[in-house]
mmCIF file of C-alpha atoms in Angstrom:
data_model
loop_
_atom_site.group_PDB
_atom_site.id
_atom_site.type_symbol
_atom_site.label_atom_id
_atom_site.label_comp_id
_atom_site.label_asym_id
_atom_site.label_seq_id
_atom_site.Cartn_x
_atom_site.Cartn_y
_atom_site.Cartn_z
ATOM 1 C CA GLY A 1 14.290 -11.194 -1.098
ATOM 2 C CA ALA A 2 13.185 -11.807 -4.974
ATOM 3 C CA VAL A 3 14.773 -9.270 -7.287
ATOM 4 C CA VAL A 4 14.268 -8.594 -11.220
ATOM 5 C CA SER A 5 17.008 -7.234 -13.043
ATOM 6 C CA GLN A 6 16.940 -5.208 -16.435
ATOM 7 C CA HIS A 7 20.186 -4.945 -18.443
ATOM 8 C CA PRO A 8 21.615 -2.730 -19.943
ATOM 9 C CA SER A 9 20.398 -0.073 -17.509
ATOM 10 C CA ARG A 10 21.577 2.815 -19.890
ATOM 11 C CA VAL A 11 21.830 2.436 -23.608
ATOM 12 C CA ILE A 12 22.289 4.945 -26.529
ATOM 13 C CA CYS A 13 21.741 3.588 -30.044
ATOM 14 C CA LYS A 14 21.870 5.276 -33.635
ATOM 15 C CA SER A 15 18.565 5.768 -35.564
ATOM 16 C CA GLY A 16 17.595 2.808 -37.616
ATOM 17 C CA THR A 17 19.577 0.263 -35.304
ATOM 18 C CA SER A 18 17.768 -2.184 -32.760
ATOM 19 C CA VAL A 19 18.312 -2.453 -29.241
ATOM 20 C CA LYS A 20 17.377 -5.639 -26.897
ATOM 21 C CA ILE A 21 16.750 -4.751 -23.061
ATOM 22 C CA GLU A 22 16.711 -8.075 -20.939
ATOM 23 C CA CYS A 23 14.687 -8.399 -17.903
ATOM 24 C CA ARG A 24 15.477 -11.450 -15.473
ATOM 25 C CA SER A 25 13.604 -12.752 -12.723
ATOM 26 C CA LEU A 26 16.637 -13.763 -10.360
ATOM 27 C CA ASP A 27 15.127 -15.835 -7.868
ATOM 28 C CA PHE A 28 12.051 -16.977 -8.821
ATOM 29 C CA GLN A 29 10.049 -18.500 -11.716
ATOM 30 C CA ALA A 30 7.796 -15.872 -13.726
ATOM 31 C CA THR A 31 5.524 -17.043 -16.429
ATOM 32 C CA THR A 32 4.262 -13.824 -17.125
ATOM 33 C CA MET A 33 6.334 -10.701 -17.394
ATOM 34 C CA PHE A 34 5.033 -7.158 -18.179
ATOM 35 C CA TRP A 35 7.006 -4.127 -20.239
ATOM 36 C CA TYR A 36 6.031 -0.678 -19.478
ATOM 37 C CA ARG A 37 7.096 2.764 -20.917
ATOM 38 C CA GLN A 38 7.902 5.906 -18.909
ATOM 39 C CA PHE A 39 8.197 8.964 -20.640
ATOM 40 C CA PRO A 40 9.883 11.896 -18.601
ATOM 41 C CA LYS A 41 7.629 13.204 -15.912
ATOM 42 C CA GLN A 42 4.737 10.975 -17.028
ATOM 43 C CA SER A 43 3.291 7.656 -15.483
ATOM 44 C CA LEU A 44 3.834 4.547 -16.690
ATOM 45 C CA MET A 45 1.886 3.098 -19.552
ATOM 46 C CA LEU A 46 1.660 -1.013 -19.873
ATOM 47 C CA MET A 47 3.056 -2.081 -23.568
ATOM 48 C CA ALA A 48 2.844 -5.549 -23.301
ATOM 49 C CA THR A 49 2.332 -8.781 -21.493
ATOM 50 C CA SER A 50 4.917 -11.309 -21.903
ATOM 51 C CA ASN A 51 4.130 -14.872 -21.652
ATOM 52 C CA GLU A 52 6.534 -17.705 -21.315
ATOM 53 C CA GLY A 53 6.618 -19.854 -24.454
ATOM 54 C CA SER A 54 3.680 -18.275 -26.222
ATOM 55 C CA LYS A 55 3.431 -14.620 -28.049
ATOM 56 C CA ALA A 56 3.080 -11.447 -26.165
ATOM 57 C CA THR A 57 -0.095 -9.574 -25.730
ATOM 58 C CA TYR A 58 0.325 -5.891 -26.841
ATOM 59 C CA GLU A 59 -1.719 -3.320 -25.667
ATOM 60 C CA GLN A 60 -3.928 -0.947 -28.310
ATOM 61 C CA GLY A 61 -1.477 1.368 -29.981
ATOM 62 C CA VAL A 62 1.910 -0.354 -29.239
ATOM 63 C CA GLU A 63 3.445 -1.966 -32.741
ATOM 64 C CA LYS A 64 4.255 -5.231 -32.171
ATOM 65 C CA ASP A 65 6.416 -5.453 -35.070
ATOM 66 C CA LYS A 66 8.624 -2.622 -33.558
ATOM 67 C CA PHE A 67 8.512 -4.095 -29.893
ATOM 68 C CA LEU A 68 9.498 -7.505 -29.972
ATOM 69 C CA ILE A 69 9.052 -9.465 -27.291
ATOM 70 C CA ASN A 70 10.465 -12.800 -26.615
ATOM 71 C CA HIS A 71 9.803 -14.857 -23.274
ATOM 72 C CA ALA A 72 11.991 -17.818 -23.912
ATOM 73 C CA SER A 73 12.214 -18.962 -20.330
ATOM 74 C CA LEU A 74 10.374 -18.465 -16.963
ATOM 75 C CA THR A 75 13.310 -16.207 -15.833
ATOM 76 C CA LEU A 76 13.937 -14.118 -18.843
ATOM 77 C CA SER A 77 11.881 -11.797 -21.124
ATOM 78 C CA THR A 78 13.370 -9.750 -23.845
ATOM 79 C CA LEU A 79 12.245 -6.275 -25.173
ATOM 80 C CA THR A 80 13.996 -5.396 -28.650
ATOM 81 C CA VAL A 81 13.392 -2.261 -30.144
ATOM 82 C CA THR A 82 13.748 -2.379 -33.855
ATOM 83 C CA SER A 83 14.709 0.341 -36.126
ATOM 84 C CA ALA A 84 14.736 2.561 -33.399
ATOM 85 C CA HIS A 85 13.757 6.513 -33.779
ATOM 86 C CA PRO A 86 14.412 9.292 -31.501
ATOM 87 C CA GLU A 87 10.790 9.167 -30.399
ATOM 88 C CA ASP A 88 11.253 5.786 -28.877
ATOM 89 C CA SER A 89 13.804 7.385 -26.318
ATOM 90 C CA SER A 90 12.238 6.764 -22.836
ATOM 91 C CA PHE A 91 12.590 4.614 -19.607
ATOM 92 C CA TYR A 92 11.540 0.995 -20.012
ATOM 93 C CA ILE A 93 10.538 -1.107 -17.020
ATOM 94 C CA CYS A 94 9.779 -4.562 -16.826
ATOM 95 C CA SER A 95 7.938 -6.266 -13.989
ATOM 96 C CA ALA A 96 7.394 -10.095 -12.990
ATOM 97 C CA VAL A 97 4.668 -11.750 -10.854
ATOM 98 C CA ASP A 98 5.680 -14.263 -8.324
ATOM 99 C CA ILE A 99 2.591 -16.388 -8.160
ATOM 100 C CA TYR A 100 4.036 -18.477 -5.146
ATOM 101 C CA SER A 101 4.515 -15.554 -3.063
ATOM 102 C CA GLY A 102 0.890 -14.173 -3.167
ATOM 103 C CA ASN A 103 1.321 -12.681 -6.388
ATOM 104 C CA THR A 104 3.947 -10.233 -5.443
ATOM 105 C CA ILE A 105 5.026 -7.955 -8.079
ATOM 106 C CA TYR A 106 8.471 -6.944 -8.187
ATOM 107 C CA PHE A 107 9.764 -4.237 -10.893
ATOM 108 C CA GLY A 108 13.057 -3.952 -12.514
ATOM 109 C CA GLU A 109 15.500 -1.076 -12.259
ATOM 110 C CA GLY A 110 14.457 0.329 -15.774
ATOM 111 C CA SER A 111 16.474 0.741 -18.809
ATOM 112 C CA TRP A 112 17.016 4.340 -20.056
ATOM 113 C CA LEU A 113 16.790 4.148 -24.131
ATOM 114 C CA THR A 114 18.348 7.182 -25.747
ATOM 115 C CA VAL A 115 17.772 7.049 -29.637
ATOM 116 C CA VAL A 116 20.085 9.259 -31.349
ATOM 117 C CA GLY B 1 -10.831 1.582 -19.157
ATOM 118 C CA GLU B 2 -9.682 1.545 -15.714
ATOM 119 C CA ASP B 3 -8.312 5.076 -14.627
ATOM 120 C CA VAL B 4 -6.219 6.008 -11.659
ATOM 121 C CA GLU B 5 -5.717 9.937 -10.651
ATOM 122 C CA GLN B 6 -3.621 11.500 -8.422
ATOM 123 C CA SER B 7 -2.796 15.159 -7.678
ATOM 124 C CA LEU B 8 0.578 15.995 -9.460
ATOM 125 C CA PHE B 9 2.323 17.933 -6.403
ATOM 126 C CA LEU B 10 2.852 17.779 -2.890
ATOM 127 C CA SER B 11 4.876 19.969 -0.563
ATOM 128 C CA VAL B 12 5.687 19.423 3.089
ATOM 129 C CA ARG B 13 8.184 20.476 5.768
ATOM 130 C CA GLU B 14 10.281 17.845 7.411
ATOM 131 C CA GLY B 15 8.982 15.978 10.340
ATOM 132 C CA ASP B 16 5.394 16.736 8.970
ATOM 133 C CA SER B 17 3.234 14.141 7.727
ATOM 134 C CA SER B 18 2.263 13.995 4.112
ATOM 135 C CA VAL B 19 -0.528 12.435 2.619
ATOM 136 C CA ILE B 20 -0.762 11.406 -0.957
ATOM 137 C CA ASN B 21 -4.390 10.717 -2.328
ATOM 138 C CA CYS B 22 -5.449 8.542 -5.226
ATOM 139 C CA THR B 23 -8.833 7.677 -6.538
ATOM 140 C CA TYR B 24 -9.557 4.799 -9.093
ATOM 141 C CA THR B 25 -12.351 3.590 -11.080
ATOM 142 C CA ASP B 26 -12.343 0.035 -11.365
ATOM 143 C CA SER B 27 -14.694 -1.755 -9.207
ATOM 144 C CA SER B 28 -12.871 -5.125 -9.869
ATOM 145 C CA SER B 29 -9.477 -3.514 -8.266
ATOM 146 C CA THR B 30 -8.090 -6.186 -6.045
ATOM 147 C CA TYR B 31 -4.635 -5.039 -5.519
ATOM 148 C CA LEU B 32 -3.579 -1.273 -4.829
ATOM 149 C CA TYR B 33 -0.168 -0.309 -4.577
ATOM 150 C CA TRP B 34 2.004 2.510 -3.859
ATOM 151 C CA TYR B 35 5.447 3.039 -5.593
ATOM 152 C CA LYS B 36 8.111 5.234 -5.097
ATOM 153 C CA GLN B 37 10.521 6.453 -7.963
ATOM 154 C CA GLU B 38 13.579 8.461 -7.064
ATOM 155 C CA PRO B 39 15.028 10.620 -10.176
ATOM 156 C CA GLY B 40 16.470 8.252 -13.077
ATOM 157 C CA ALA B 41 15.490 5.404 -11.137
ATOM 158 C CA GLY B 42 13.167 2.356 -11.171
ATOM 159 C CA LEU B 43 10.060 1.749 -9.024
ATOM 160 C CA GLN B 44 10.263 0.745 -5.641
ATOM 161 C CA LEU B 45 7.366 -0.938 -4.115
ATOM 162 C CA LEU B 46 6.380 0.680 -0.938
ATOM 163 C CA THR B 47 3.329 -0.798 0.339
ATOM 164 C CA TYR B 48 0.065 -2.702 -1.216
ATOM 165 C CA ILE B 49 -3.209 -3.356 0.107
ATOM 166 C CA PHE B 50 -6.091 -5.889 -0.748
ATOM 167 C CA SER B 51 -9.421 -4.510 -1.662
ATOM 168 C CA ASN B 52 -11.162 -6.345 1.470
ATOM 169 C CA MET B 53 -8.691 -4.557 3.902
ATOM 170 C CA ASP B 54 -9.420 -0.811 5.425
ATOM 171 C CA MET B 55 -6.223 0.101 6.661
ATOM 172 C CA LYS B 56 -2.666 -1.370 6.477
ATOM 173 C CA GLN B 57 0.379 0.213 8.511
ATOM 174 C CA ASP B 58 3.940 -0.673 8.231
ATOM 175 C CA GLN B 59 6.464 1.775 10.369
ATOM 176 C CA ARG B 60 6.103 5.091 8.926
ATOM 177 C CA LEU B 61 3.671 4.319 6.012
ATOM 178 C CA THR B 62 -0.141 4.364 6.551
ATOM 179 C CA VAL B 63 -2.514 3.008 3.892
ATOM 180 C CA LEU B 64 -6.313 3.642 3.960
ATOM 181 C CA LEU B 65 -8.832 2.431 1.668
ATOM 182 C CA ASN B 66 -12.430 3.680 1.028
ATOM 183 C CA LYS B 67 -13.692 1.065 -1.117
ATOM 184 C CA LYS B 68 -17.044 2.427 -1.573
ATOM 185 C CA ASP B 69 -15.578 5.909 -2.625
ATOM 186 C CA LYS B 70 -12.580 4.144 -4.528
ATOM 187 C CA HIS B 71 -10.134 6.325 -2.637
ATOM 188 C CA LEU B 72 -6.792 5.306 -1.492
ATOM 189 C CA SER B 73 -4.346 7.236 0.348
ATOM 190 C CA LEU B 74 -0.868 6.851 1.607
ATOM 191 C CA ARG B 75 0.363 8.944 4.652
ATOM 192 C CA ILE B 76 3.933 9.139 5.625
ATOM 193 C CA ALA B 77 4.921 9.914 9.317
ATOM 194 C CA ASP B 78 7.488 12.266 10.246
ATOM 195 C CA THR B 79 8.370 13.005 6.527
ATOM 196 C CA GLN B 80 11.920 12.960 5.854
ATOM 197 C CA THR B 81 14.287 14.904 2.885
ATOM 198 C CA GLY B 82 15.122 11.392 1.762
ATOM 199 C CA ASP B 83 11.308 11.049 1.164
ATOM 200 C CA SER B 84 11.351 13.259 -1.724
ATOM 201 C CA ALA B 85 10.353 11.311 -4.777
ATOM 202 C CA ILE B 86 7.410 10.692 -7.197
ATOM 203 C CA TYR B 87 4.704 8.264 -5.864
ATOM 204 C CA PHE B 88 2.506 6.402 -7.951
ATOM 205 C CA CYS B 89 -0.588 4.798 -7.098
ATOM 206 C CA ALA B 90 -1.554 1.469 -9.006
ATOM 207 C CA GLU B 91 -4.247 -1.014 -9.323
ATOM 208 C CA SER B 92 -4.594 -4.698 -10.373
ATOM 209 C CA PRO B 93 -7.518 -6.786 -10.989
ATOM 210 C CA ASN B 94 -7.940 -10.136 -9.818
ATOM 211 C CA THR B 95 -7.849 -11.614 -12.733
ATOM 212 C CA ASN B 96 -4.226 -10.475 -13.566
ATOM 213 C CA ALA B 97 -2.419 -9.445 -10.623
ATOM 214 C CA GLY B 98 0.450 -7.944 -12.508
ATOM 215 C CA LYS B 99 -1.303 -5.945 -14.988
ATOM 216 C CA SER B 100 -1.184 -2.649 -13.343
ATOM 217 C CA THR B 101 -2.617 0.744 -14.148
ATOM 218 C CA PHE B 102 -0.630 3.757 -12.854
ATOM 219 C CA GLY B 103 -1.524 6.903 -11.717
ATOM 220 C CA ASP B 104 0.603 10.058 -13.283
ATOM 221 C CA GLY B 105 2.435 10.221 -9.976
ATOM 222 C CA THR B 106 2.311 12.756 -7.172
ATOM 223 C CA THR B 107 6.140 14.557 -6.796
ATOM 224 C CA LEU B 108 6.591 14.866 -3.205
ATOM 225 C CA THR B 109 9.017 17.703 -2.154
ATOM 226 C CA VAL B 110 10.065 17.628 1.488
ATOM 227 C CA LYS B 111 11.667 21.187 2.679
ATOM 228 C CA PRO B 112 14.030 21.019 5.636
#
């Protein structure tokens, strides 16, 4: 079946550096992908909607200059956490909608980011 | 804005049925989902139901939807220890199926 893959699954970076997380739809094209953030023992909060070929739409309170989203192709969206701080440590999950299979939503496996 | 609420914890004995409840506020919700998340893992879509349905059954899973009360439930029959996880209820509007609002998750503990 359709799969959404995220990479890396775990990453540790130093404060002040940037880290990129990739979200790929492996066997379907996704014009729209979504990025969520999940703090430990909490729910998923939508950060932004990633639109292929155009700017991402950010949810209220999400800093677009800090969380850069690029959806350069129909199968790849990237989230770059810039100038990372320890409070950015979280679980980041992406999802993609397969519009050709009844709008089925597929989630990636998630990426654990630890900023030290 | 949209709000999705769930009870935080549920504990059952192995072999019993589990019922996880969820309420939502958005009248335009068209897609309603149940996801499972095991520790340290991503989300696994268990099942979903469209708002024009009342019930959906898939093996051990039964989803009931009361659209009037905006109440959704997930019943797991013959609950096993492997079912221990966090279960998230989520809803999406018709206009943007992928933009989901999640509940806080119900931690299901299955005791042997």
